[in-house]
Every structure is written in structure tokens, then in C-alpha cells.
Coordinates of C-alpha atoms in Angstrom, one line a residue:
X1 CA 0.0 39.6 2.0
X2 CA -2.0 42.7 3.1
X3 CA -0.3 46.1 4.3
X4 CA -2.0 45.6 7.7
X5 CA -0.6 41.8 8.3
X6 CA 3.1 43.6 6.8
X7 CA 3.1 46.4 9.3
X8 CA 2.5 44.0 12.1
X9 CA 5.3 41.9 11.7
X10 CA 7.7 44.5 10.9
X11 CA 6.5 45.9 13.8
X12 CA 6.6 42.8 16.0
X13 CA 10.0 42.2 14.9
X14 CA 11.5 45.7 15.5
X15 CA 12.2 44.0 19.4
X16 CA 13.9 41.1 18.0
X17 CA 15.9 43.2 16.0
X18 CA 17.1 45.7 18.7
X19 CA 17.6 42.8 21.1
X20 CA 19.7 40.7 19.4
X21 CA 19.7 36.5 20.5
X22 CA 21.1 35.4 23.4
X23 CA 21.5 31.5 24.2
X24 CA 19.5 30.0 27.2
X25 CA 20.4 26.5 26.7
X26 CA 22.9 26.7 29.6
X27 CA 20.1 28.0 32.3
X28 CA 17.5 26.1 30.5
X29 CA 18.7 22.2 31.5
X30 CA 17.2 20.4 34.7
X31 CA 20.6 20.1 36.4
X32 CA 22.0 23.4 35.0
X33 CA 25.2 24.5 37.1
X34 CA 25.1 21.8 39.5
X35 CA 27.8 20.1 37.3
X36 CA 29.8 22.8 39.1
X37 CA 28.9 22.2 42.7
X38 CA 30.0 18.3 41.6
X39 CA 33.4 19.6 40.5
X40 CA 34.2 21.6 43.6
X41 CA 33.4 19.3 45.9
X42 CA 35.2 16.4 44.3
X43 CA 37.8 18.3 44.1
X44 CA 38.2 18.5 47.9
X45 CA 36.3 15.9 49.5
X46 CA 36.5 13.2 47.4
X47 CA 32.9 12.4 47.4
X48 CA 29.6 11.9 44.9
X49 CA 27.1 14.5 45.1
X50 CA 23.5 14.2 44.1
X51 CA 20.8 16.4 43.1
X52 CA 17.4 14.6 43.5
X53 CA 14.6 16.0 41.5
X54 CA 12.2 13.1 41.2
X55 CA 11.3 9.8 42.7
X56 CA 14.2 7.5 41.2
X57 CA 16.3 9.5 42.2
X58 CA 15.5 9.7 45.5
X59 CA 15.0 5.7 45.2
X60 CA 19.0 5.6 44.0
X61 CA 20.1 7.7 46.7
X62 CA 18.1 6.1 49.6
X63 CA 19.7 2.4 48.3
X64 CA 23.2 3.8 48.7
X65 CA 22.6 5.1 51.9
X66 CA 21.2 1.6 53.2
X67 CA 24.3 0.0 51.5
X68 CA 26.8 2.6 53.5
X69 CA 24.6 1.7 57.0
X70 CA 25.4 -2.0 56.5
X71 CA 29.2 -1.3 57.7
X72 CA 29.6 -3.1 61.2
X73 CA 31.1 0.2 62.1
X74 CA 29.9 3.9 60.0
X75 CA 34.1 5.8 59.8
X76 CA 34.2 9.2 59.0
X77 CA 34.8 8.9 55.4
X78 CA 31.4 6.9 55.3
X79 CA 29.4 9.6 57.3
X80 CA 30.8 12.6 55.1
X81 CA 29.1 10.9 52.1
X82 CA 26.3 9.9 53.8
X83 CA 25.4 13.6 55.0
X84 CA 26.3 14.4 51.1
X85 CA 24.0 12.3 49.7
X86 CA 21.0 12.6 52.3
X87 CA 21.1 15.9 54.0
X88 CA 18.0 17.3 53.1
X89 CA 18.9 20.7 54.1
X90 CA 21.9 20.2 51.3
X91 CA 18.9 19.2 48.7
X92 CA 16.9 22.9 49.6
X93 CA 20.6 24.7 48.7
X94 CA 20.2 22.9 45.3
X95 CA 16.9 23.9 44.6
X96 CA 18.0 27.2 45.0
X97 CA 20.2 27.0 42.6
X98 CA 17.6 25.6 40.3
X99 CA 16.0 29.1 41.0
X100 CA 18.7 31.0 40.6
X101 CA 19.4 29.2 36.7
X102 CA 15.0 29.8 36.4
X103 CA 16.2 34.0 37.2
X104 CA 18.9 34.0 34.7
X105 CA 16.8 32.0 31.8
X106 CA 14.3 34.7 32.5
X107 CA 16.7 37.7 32.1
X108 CA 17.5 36.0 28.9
X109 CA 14.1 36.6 27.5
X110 CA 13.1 39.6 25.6
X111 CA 10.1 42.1 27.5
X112 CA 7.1 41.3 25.5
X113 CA 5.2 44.4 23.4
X114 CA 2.3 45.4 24.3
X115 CA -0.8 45.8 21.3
X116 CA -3.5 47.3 21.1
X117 CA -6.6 47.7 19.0
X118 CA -9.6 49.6 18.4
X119 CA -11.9 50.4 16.5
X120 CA -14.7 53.0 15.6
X121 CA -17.9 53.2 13.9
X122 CA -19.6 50.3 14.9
X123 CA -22.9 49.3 13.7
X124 CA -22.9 52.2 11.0
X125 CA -25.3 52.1 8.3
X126 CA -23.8 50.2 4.8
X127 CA -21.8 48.2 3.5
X128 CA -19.3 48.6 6.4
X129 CA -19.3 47.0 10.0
X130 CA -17.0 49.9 10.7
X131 CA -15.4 52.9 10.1
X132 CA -12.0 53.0 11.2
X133 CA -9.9 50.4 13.1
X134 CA -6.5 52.0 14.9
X135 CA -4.1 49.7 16.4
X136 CA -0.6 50.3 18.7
X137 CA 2.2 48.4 19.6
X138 CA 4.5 49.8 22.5
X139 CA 7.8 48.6 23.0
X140 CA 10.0 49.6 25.9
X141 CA 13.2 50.8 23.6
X142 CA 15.1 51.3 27.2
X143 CA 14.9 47.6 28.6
X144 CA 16.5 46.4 25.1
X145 CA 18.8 48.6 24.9
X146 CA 20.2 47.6 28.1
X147 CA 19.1 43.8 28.0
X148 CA 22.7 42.7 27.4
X149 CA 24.1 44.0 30.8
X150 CA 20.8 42.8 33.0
X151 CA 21.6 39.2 31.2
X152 CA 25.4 39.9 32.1
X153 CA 23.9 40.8 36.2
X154 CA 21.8 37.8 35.9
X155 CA 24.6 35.3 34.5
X156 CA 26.9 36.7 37.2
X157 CA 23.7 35.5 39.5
X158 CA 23.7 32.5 38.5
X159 CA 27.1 31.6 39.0
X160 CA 27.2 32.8 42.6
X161 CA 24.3 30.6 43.0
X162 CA 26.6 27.6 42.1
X163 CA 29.2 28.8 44.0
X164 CA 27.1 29.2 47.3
X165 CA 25.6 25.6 46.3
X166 CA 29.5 24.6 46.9
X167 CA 29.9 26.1 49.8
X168 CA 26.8 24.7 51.7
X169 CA 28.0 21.1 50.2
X170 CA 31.8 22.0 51.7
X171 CA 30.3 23.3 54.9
X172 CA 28.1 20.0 55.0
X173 CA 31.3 17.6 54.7
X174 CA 33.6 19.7 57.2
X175 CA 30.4 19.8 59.9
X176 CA 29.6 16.1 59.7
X177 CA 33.6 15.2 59.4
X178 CA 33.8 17.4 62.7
X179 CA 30.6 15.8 64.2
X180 CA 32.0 11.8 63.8
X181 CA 35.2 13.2 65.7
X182 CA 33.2 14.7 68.4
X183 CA 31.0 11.5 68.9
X184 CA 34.0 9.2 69.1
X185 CA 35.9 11.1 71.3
X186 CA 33.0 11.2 73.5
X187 CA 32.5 7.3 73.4
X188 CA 36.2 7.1 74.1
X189 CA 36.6 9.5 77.0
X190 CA 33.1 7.4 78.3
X191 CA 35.0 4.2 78.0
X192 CA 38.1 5.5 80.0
X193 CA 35.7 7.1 82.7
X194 CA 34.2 3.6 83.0
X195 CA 37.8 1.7 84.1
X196 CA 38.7 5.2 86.3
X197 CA 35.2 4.3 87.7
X198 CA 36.1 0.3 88.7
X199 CA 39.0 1.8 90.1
X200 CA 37.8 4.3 92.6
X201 CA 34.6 1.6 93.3
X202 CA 37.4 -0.9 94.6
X203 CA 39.2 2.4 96.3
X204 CA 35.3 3.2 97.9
X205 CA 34.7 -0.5 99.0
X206 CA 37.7 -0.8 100.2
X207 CA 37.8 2.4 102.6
X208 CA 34.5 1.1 104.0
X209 CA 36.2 -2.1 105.0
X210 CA 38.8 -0.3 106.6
X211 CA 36.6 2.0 108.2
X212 CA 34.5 -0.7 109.8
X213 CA 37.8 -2.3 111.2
X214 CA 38.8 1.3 112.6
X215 CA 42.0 1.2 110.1
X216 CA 41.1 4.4 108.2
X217 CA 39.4 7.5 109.8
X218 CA 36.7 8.7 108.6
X219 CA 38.1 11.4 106.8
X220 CA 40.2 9.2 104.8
X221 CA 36.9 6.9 104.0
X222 CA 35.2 10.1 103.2
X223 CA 37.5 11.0 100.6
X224 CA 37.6 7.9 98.7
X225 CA 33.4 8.1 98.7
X226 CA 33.5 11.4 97.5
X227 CA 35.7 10.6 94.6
X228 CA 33.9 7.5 93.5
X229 CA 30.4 10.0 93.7
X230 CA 32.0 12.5 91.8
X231 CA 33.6 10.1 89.1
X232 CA 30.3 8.6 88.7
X233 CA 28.8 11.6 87.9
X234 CA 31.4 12.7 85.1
X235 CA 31.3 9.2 83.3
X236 CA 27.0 10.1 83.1
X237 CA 27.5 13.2 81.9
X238 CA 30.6 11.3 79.4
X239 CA 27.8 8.7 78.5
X240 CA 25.3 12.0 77.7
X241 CA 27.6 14.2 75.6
X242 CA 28.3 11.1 74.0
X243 CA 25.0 10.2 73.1
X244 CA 24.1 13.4 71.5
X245 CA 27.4 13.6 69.6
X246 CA 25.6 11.1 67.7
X247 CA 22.6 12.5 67.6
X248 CA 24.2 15.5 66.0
X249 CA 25.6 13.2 63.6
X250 CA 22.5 11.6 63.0
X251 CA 21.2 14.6 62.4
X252 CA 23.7 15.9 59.6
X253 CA 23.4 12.2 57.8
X254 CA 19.7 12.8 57.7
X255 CA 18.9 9.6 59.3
X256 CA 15.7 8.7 60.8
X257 CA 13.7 5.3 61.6
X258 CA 15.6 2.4 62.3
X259 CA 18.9 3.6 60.1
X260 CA 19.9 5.5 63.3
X261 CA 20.8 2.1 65.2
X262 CA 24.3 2.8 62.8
X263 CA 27.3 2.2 64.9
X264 CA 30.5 4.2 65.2
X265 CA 33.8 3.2 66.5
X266 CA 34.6 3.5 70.3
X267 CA 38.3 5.3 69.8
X268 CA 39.3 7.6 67.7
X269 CA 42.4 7.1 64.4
X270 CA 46.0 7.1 65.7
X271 CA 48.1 10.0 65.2
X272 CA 50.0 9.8 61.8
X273 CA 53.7 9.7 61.4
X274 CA 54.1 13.2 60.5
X275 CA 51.8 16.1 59.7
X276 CA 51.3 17.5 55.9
X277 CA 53.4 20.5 55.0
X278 CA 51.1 23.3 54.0
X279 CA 53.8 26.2 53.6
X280 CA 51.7 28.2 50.5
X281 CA 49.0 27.7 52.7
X282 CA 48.1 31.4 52.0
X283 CA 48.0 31.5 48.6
X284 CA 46.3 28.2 48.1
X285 CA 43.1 29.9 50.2
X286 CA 43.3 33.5 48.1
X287 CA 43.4 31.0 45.3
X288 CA 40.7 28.3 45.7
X289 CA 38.8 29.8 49.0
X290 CA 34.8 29.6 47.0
X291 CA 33.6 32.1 49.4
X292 CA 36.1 34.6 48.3
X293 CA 34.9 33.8 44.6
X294 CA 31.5 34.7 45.6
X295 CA 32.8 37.8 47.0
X296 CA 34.7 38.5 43.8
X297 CA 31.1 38.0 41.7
X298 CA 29.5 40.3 44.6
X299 CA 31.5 43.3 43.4
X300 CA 31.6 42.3 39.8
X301 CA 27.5 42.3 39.7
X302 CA 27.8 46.0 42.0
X303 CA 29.9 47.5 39.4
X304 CA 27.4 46.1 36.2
X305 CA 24.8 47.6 38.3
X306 CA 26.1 50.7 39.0
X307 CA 26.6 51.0 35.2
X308 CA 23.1 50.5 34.4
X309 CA 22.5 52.9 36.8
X310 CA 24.5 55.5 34.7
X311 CA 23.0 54.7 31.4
X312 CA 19.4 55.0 33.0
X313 CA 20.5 58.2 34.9
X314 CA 18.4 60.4 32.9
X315 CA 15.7 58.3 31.1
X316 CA 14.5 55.7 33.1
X317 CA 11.3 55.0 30.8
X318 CA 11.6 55.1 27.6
X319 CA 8.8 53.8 24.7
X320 CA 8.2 53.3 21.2
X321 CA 4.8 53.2 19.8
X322 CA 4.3 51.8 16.6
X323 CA 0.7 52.0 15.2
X324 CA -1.6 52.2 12.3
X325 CA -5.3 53.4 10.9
X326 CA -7.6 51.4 8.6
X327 CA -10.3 53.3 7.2
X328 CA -13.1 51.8 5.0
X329 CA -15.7 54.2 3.6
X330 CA -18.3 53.7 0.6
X331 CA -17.9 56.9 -1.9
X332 CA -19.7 57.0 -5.4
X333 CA -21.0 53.2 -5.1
X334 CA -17.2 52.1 -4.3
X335 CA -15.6 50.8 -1.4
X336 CA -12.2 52.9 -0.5
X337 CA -9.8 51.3 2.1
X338 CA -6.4 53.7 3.4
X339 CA -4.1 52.5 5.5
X340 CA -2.0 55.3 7.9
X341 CA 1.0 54.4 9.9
X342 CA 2.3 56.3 12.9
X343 CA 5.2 56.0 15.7
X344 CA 5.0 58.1 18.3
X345 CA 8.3 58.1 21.6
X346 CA 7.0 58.6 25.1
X347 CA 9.7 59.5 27.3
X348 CA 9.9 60.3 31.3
X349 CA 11.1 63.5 31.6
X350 CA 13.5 64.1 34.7
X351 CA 12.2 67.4 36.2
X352 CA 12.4 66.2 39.8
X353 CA 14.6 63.2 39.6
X354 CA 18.0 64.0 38.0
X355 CA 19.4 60.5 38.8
X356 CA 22.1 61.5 41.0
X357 CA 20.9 60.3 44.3
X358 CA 20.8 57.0 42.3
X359 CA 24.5 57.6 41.2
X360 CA 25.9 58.6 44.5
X361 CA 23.7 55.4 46.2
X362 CA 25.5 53.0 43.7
X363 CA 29.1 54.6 44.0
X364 CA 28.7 53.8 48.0
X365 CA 27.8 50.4 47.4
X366 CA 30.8 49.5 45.0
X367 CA 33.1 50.7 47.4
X368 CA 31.0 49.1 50.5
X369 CA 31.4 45.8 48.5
X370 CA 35.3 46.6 47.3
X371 CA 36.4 47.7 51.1
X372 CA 34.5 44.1 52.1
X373 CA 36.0 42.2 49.8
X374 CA 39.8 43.6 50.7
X375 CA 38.5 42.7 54.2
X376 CA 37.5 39.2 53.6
X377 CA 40.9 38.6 51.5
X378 CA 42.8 39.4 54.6
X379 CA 40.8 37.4 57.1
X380 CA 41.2 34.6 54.6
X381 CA 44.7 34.4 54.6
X382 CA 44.6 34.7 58.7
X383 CA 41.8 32.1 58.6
X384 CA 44.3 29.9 57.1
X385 CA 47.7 30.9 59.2
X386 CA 45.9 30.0 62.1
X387 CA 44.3 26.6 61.0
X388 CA 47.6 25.6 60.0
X389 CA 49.0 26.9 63.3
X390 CA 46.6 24.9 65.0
X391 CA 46.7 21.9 62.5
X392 CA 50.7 21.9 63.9
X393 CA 50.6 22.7 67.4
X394 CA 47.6 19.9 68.5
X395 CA 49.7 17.1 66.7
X396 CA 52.9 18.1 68.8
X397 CA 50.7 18.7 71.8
X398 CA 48.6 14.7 71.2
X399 CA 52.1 13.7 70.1
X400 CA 53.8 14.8 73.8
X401 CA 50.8 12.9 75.5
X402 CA 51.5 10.1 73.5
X403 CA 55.1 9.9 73.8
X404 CA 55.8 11.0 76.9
X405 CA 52.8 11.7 79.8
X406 CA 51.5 8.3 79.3
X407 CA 54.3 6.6 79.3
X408 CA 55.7 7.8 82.3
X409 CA 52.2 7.6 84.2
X410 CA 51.8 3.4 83.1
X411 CA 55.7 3.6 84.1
X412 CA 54.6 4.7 87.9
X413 CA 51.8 2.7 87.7
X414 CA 54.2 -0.3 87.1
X415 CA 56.6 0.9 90.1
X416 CA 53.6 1.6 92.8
X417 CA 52.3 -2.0 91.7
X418 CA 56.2 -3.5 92.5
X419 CA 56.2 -1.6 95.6
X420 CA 52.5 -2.7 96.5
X421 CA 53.7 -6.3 96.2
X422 CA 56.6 -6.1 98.0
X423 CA 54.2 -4.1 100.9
X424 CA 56.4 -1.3 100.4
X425 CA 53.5 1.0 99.8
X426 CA 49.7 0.7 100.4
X427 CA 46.2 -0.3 98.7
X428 CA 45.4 3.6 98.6
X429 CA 48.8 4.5 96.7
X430 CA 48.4 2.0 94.1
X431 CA 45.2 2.8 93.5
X432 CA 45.6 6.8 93.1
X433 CA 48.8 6.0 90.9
X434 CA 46.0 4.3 88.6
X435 CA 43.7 7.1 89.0
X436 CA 46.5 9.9 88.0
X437 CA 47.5 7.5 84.3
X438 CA 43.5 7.2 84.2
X439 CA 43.5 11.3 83.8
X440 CA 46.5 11.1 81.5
X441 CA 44.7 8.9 79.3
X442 CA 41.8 11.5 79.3
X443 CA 43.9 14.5 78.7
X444 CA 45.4 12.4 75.8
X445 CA 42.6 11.4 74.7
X446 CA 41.2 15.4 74.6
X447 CA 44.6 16.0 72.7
X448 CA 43.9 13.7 69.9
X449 CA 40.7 15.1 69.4
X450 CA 41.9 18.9 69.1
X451 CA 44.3 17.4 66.3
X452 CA 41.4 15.6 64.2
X453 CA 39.4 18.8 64.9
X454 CA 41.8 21.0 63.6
X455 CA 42.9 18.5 60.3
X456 CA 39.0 18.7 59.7
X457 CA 39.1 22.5 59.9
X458 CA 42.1 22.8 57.3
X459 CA 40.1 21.9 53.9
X460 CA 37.5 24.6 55.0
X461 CA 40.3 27.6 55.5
X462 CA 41.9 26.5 52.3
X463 CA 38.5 26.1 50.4
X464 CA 35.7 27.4 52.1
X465 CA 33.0 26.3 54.0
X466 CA 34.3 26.9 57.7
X467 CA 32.2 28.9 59.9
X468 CA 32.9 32.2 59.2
X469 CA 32.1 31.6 55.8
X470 CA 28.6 32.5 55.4
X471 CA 28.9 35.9 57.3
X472 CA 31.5 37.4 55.2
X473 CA 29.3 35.9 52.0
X474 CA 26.5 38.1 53.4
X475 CA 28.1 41.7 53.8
X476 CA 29.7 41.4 50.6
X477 CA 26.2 40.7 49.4
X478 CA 24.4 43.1 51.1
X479 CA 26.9 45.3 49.6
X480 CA 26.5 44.4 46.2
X481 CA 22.3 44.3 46.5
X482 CA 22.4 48.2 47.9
X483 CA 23.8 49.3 44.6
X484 CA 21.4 47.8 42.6
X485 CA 20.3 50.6 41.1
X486 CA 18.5 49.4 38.0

């Protein structure tokens, strides 16, 4: 082996050396980190997850969803896996995760060198094409030096990446659970609109036929009219809202085509027997909330930074040059060939720049990003106070409807028909007795759905994904990127 083809792999090496090996297996794999986002969401929904990345996939995920639609009637549990498996929103939140795994395997990777060669004497007359060829090799001995902690930034990336991948999927599940309640309600309240609206056309035609026999005055008649116009104008606007409930719905399953002729029931679940005891329902959020997580990796990444800010306070560039010189010459009838090797260290010099407007930037950020994430730890535990609180007081509230408004209104409805048949009382008296269980019915109705709203909302205060999610996830953020000082 020649001294030239020796000096060029010590030098080549001299990177590999100083850099050390670091794994990239983990970033590396098609589904890296998802496996995650799969855990998580199990964990709290129940339900599969998919990341498609190629036609079969999609042709897997696109046969389940036909075999879900088949269901005479789509329940909630059904849409929530639907959305999960067909949201293509959900799908984009994967990819970037596959980004963020592509930005970590990068960080992984070692700055190439950069060579160069040259040479001199060209074309001289002799024995010799040339005099002299020189060649260099720079390496930037700062960026190895501090490879470990940008991998250690990148890692800590990466796994907000998969975090924020659960949150979406979380968020996803606890909009579409919220959606089917919303749409069935709204099909229900249409439904009871619909018999209040038999009721007051009877109570209408009725008037008319006592008007025209100059038994009612037309007040009275007017009265009755102008309840049955107004009635039929809320059981449109019923029939509306509940039409683009499920359009919403639609929307979040990812449906399109003829798969949105999918039909949902007309009344929403009973009330269970009794509501679940959530007591540590404060620790169980500081514990498992995945936003707060994220936040926790926010500041984690702003302190790393800040550190690589400090080490590259004063030398922010800094190269190795590694070179040599080949001379050939023709003395005395004999060819002589010397070989020279040289390093030379290029270094910025902070005149101007001491670093410490860099310091001083990245101290603000951590503590931006620590005060944040002290912030977000207390709304979280509020977060989940008052979705508990909420979770308790709807089910007494639907539970009183239940128990005792209704009853008591299809108990006077029962009475005023007695009296009606025994001509004790009149048409007009029966038939607003009916109208007044009618708006009992609604407001029970509108009680049961505040309960299944705030059940749905209880998962996402305990493990993220509610709507005050992504905001805090972006401060801390912010936080953490205005630190970056490297």
C-alpha cells in the first residue's frame, strides 16, 4: 500500500474515530415509532390503528371499513374506529411522524469531509505529467464533538413526534365519539318535534272549526295557529341541525360516495345505573395526560439546546485540515518522488460575537418553556376537576328528568285525559297538557345528551386530546424552538 492511499484513510477515518457509532435501526424502519401511537391509543380507546403507506394497505383498510358500513345501524363505538381507520387527516399526522423518524436518522449520521485536490505543473517537459499534486481534507472537529447531544435533541424530536401522533389519533376518537352523540340527539329531538307537531296540527284544525262555528274568538284561534307555525319551524330547523350532525360525522369517518347512505340510531343510550368513580382523577391526568408528556420533552430538548449553546459559546466554527504534497522530479537520470503531510486548524475568532446574547436568548427560553409547562400542569388537573364535575352533575341533572319531570308531566297528561273524558275539562287543555310533557321530553332529551357529551370529554382530560390540547402543545413549543440556540 502506498503512503498516499495510507494517509487518506487515516485521514478519512480520523471522523469516524472522533464520532463514535450511533445506532439508526430504530429511526431507520418504515413504521418506526408508530408502534407507540398503537399503544397509546389502545390503551384508551380500545381501537386498531393503521398507518397506510402503500396500496394494500389502503386496500385492507378500505375492506374493513365497508364491513363496519354493513351494520343496519353505524353505534358509536363503530364510528370511532371508522374515523381511526379512515380519517385521512389522521394519515397526514402519521406521515409526519415518518418525517420526524427521517430528522432523527439524519442527526444520526456523521457531517461528511470535505477533499480536495490539486495539482501543479501540468504539461511540463519529461518524464513527468506533473510536478506536484497537493490534496486536503477538512473536517468540522466542532459538529463531532457535539454530535452526541444534537442526536440526543433529535431523539427527543422524534419522540414528541410520536407523542403528538397520539394525541391527533386521541383527539380524532373523542371528536367523532362527540359528533355520533350530537347527530343522534339531533335525530331524537327531530323525532319528538314531529309528535309535538301532530299535536298542535290537531290543536290548529281544531281552532279553525271552532272559529267558523263562532265558539272560539279569534284571538284564541290565533294562538293555536301561531303555535303550530312556530313549532313547524323548530322541527325544520331540528330536521337541519340534524342533518349536518351527520355530515360532520361523515366528515370525521372520511366517508364519501355511496358509504355515506350509513345509518345511525334515532335515540340516544339510556342512562347507566350509576356513574364511574374517578376520585384520583387528578393524578391519573398529571400521570398519563400525552400532551403534558410533550410538554415535558419541550423543556427537556430547551435545556439540551441551551447546553450546546454553552459549549459553542465561544467557537462556533471550528476545522481540521488534513493534507499532503506529492512531488515527482527527474534528478541525475532518476525519478525522486517525496511525500509531505500537513494539518492545519481554522478557527472563528469571537471578536464581535462573544456568545452571550446567545446565552442570555437560551436562558429566557428554558424558563419561558419551564413557567409553561408549570402552567399547563395546573390547567390539567382543573381540566380534569371540571370534566369530572360535569361528568357528575349532567347524570344527576338527565337522571332528575328521567325520574321525576317526566313522570309527573305523562302523570298530568293521564289526569287532563280523565278529566277530558269525563267533560270535566276541554279539547284545548288536553292538548296543552300534551304539549308541556312534549317539552319535558325535549329538555330530557337535551339532558342526556350533556351527560354522553361530558362521558366523551372524560378520556380526553385524563389522557389528552380535548380541545385545549393543541394550544398549550404549541407555547410550550414555541418555547422550547426560541432557545434553540445551536
Amino acid at each position: 500500500m502506498s503512503l498516499f492511499t495510507l494517509k487518506c484513510a487515516a485521514t478519512v477515518a480520523l471522523p469516524l474515530i472522533l464520532g463514535g457509532c450511533v445506532s439508526s435501526s430504530e429511526y431507520s424502519a418504515t413504521t418506526a415509532g408508530f408502534s407507540t401511537v398503537t399503544n397509546k391509543t389502545a390503551e384508551v380507546t380500545g381501537k386498531d390503528t393503521v398507518w397506510v403507506q402503500n396500496r394494500h394497505d389502503a386496500q385492507v383498510v378500505s375492506g374493513r371499513v365497508k364491513t363496519l358500513l354493513t351494520k343496519k345501524n353505524v353505534d358509536v363505538e363503530t364510528a370511532v374506529q371508522i374515523a381511526l381507520l379512515n380519517n385521512k387527516g389522521l394519515q397526514a399526522a402519521y406521515a409526519d411522524l415518518g418525517d420526524s423518524s427521517a430528522d432523527a436518522w439524519q442527526s444520526t449520521m456523521l457531517i461528511n469531509p470535505t477533499v480536495g485536490i490539486g495539482l501543479t505543473g501540468i504539461g511540463t517537459p519529461g518524464l513527468e505529467a506533473y510536478k506536484a499534486i497537493e490534496g486536503v481534507i477538512a473536517t468540522n472537529i466542532l459538529a463531532l464533538a457535539t454530535h452526541k447531544r444534537n442526536v440526543e435533541i433529535a431523539d427527543a424530536g422524534f419522540r414528541k413526534a410520536q407523542l403528538a401522533a397520539a394525541v391527533r389519533t386521541l383527539q380524532l376518537a373523542a371528536e367523532t365519539r362527540r359528533a355520533w352523540i350530537t347527530a343522534v340527539a339531533s335525530w331524537e329531538t327531530g323525532a319528538q318535534l314531529n309528535q309535538a307537531q301532530a299535536a298542535a296540527d290537531a290543536a290548529s284544525e281544531l281552532a279553525k272549526k271552532l272559529g267558523e262555528t263562532g265558539s272560539m274568538t279569534k284571538g284564541g284561534q290565533a294562538r293555536e295557529h301561531v303555535f303550530y307555525a312556530e313549532l313547524a319551524g323548530q322541527t325544520a330547523k331540528a330536521r337541519l341541525e340534524a342533518r349536518l350532525a351527520k355530515e360532520e360525522l361523515t366528515r370525521l369517518m372520511g366517508l364519501w360516495g355511496s358509504d355515506i347512505d350509513y345509518q345511525i340510531p334515532n335515540r340516544l343510550p339510556q342512562l347507566p345505573k350509576a356513574v364511574v368513580k374517578r376520585d384520583l382523577i387528578e393524578a391519573e391526568a398529571l400521570q398519563r395526560r400525552v400532551d403534558l408528556q410533550m410538554a415535558k420533552l419541550d423543556l427537556d430538548t430547551t435545556a439540551q439546546s441551551y447546553k450546546l449553546t454553552e459549549a459553542t459559546r465561544y467557537v462556533t466554527d471550528l476545522e481540521i485540515l488534513s493534507g499532503f504534497e506529492t512531488e515527482r522530479e527527474l534528478e541525475d537520470g532518476e525519478k525522486k518522488k517525496d511525500t509531505t503531510g500537513n494539518v492545519e486548524l481554522e478557527v472563528v475568532i469571537p471578536i464581535f460575537d462573544s456568545g452571550k446574547a446567545r446565552m442570555r436568548k437560551g436562558e429566557l427560553a428554558y424558563m419561558r418553556a419551564a413557567n409553561l409547562l408549570a402552567e399547563k400542569a395546573v390547567n390539567v388537573r382543573s381540566e380534569a376537576r371540571s370534566a369530572y364535575q360535569a361528568y357528575r352533575a349532567n347524570y344527576d341533572i338527565a337522571r332528575h328528568y328521567r325520574n321525576s319531570v317526566v313522570p309527573l308531566r305523562t302523570k298530568i297528561e293521564e289526569v287532563s285525559l280523565l278529566t277530558y273524558n269525563g267533560m270535566i275539562s276541554n279539547t284545548f287543555e288536553l292538548l296543552a297538557d300534551s304539549r308541556e310533557k312534549v317539552n319535558s321530553i325535549l329538555l330530557a332529551v337535551n339532558a342526556k345528551r350533556d351527560f354522553w357529551l361530558a362521558e366523551a370529554n372524560l378520556a380526553p382530560a385524563i389522557y389528552g386530546g380535548g380541545a385545549s390540547a393543541a394550544g398549550g402543545e404549541t407555547e410550550v413549543a414555541a418555547a422550547a424552538e426560541s432557545g434553540d440556540g445551536h
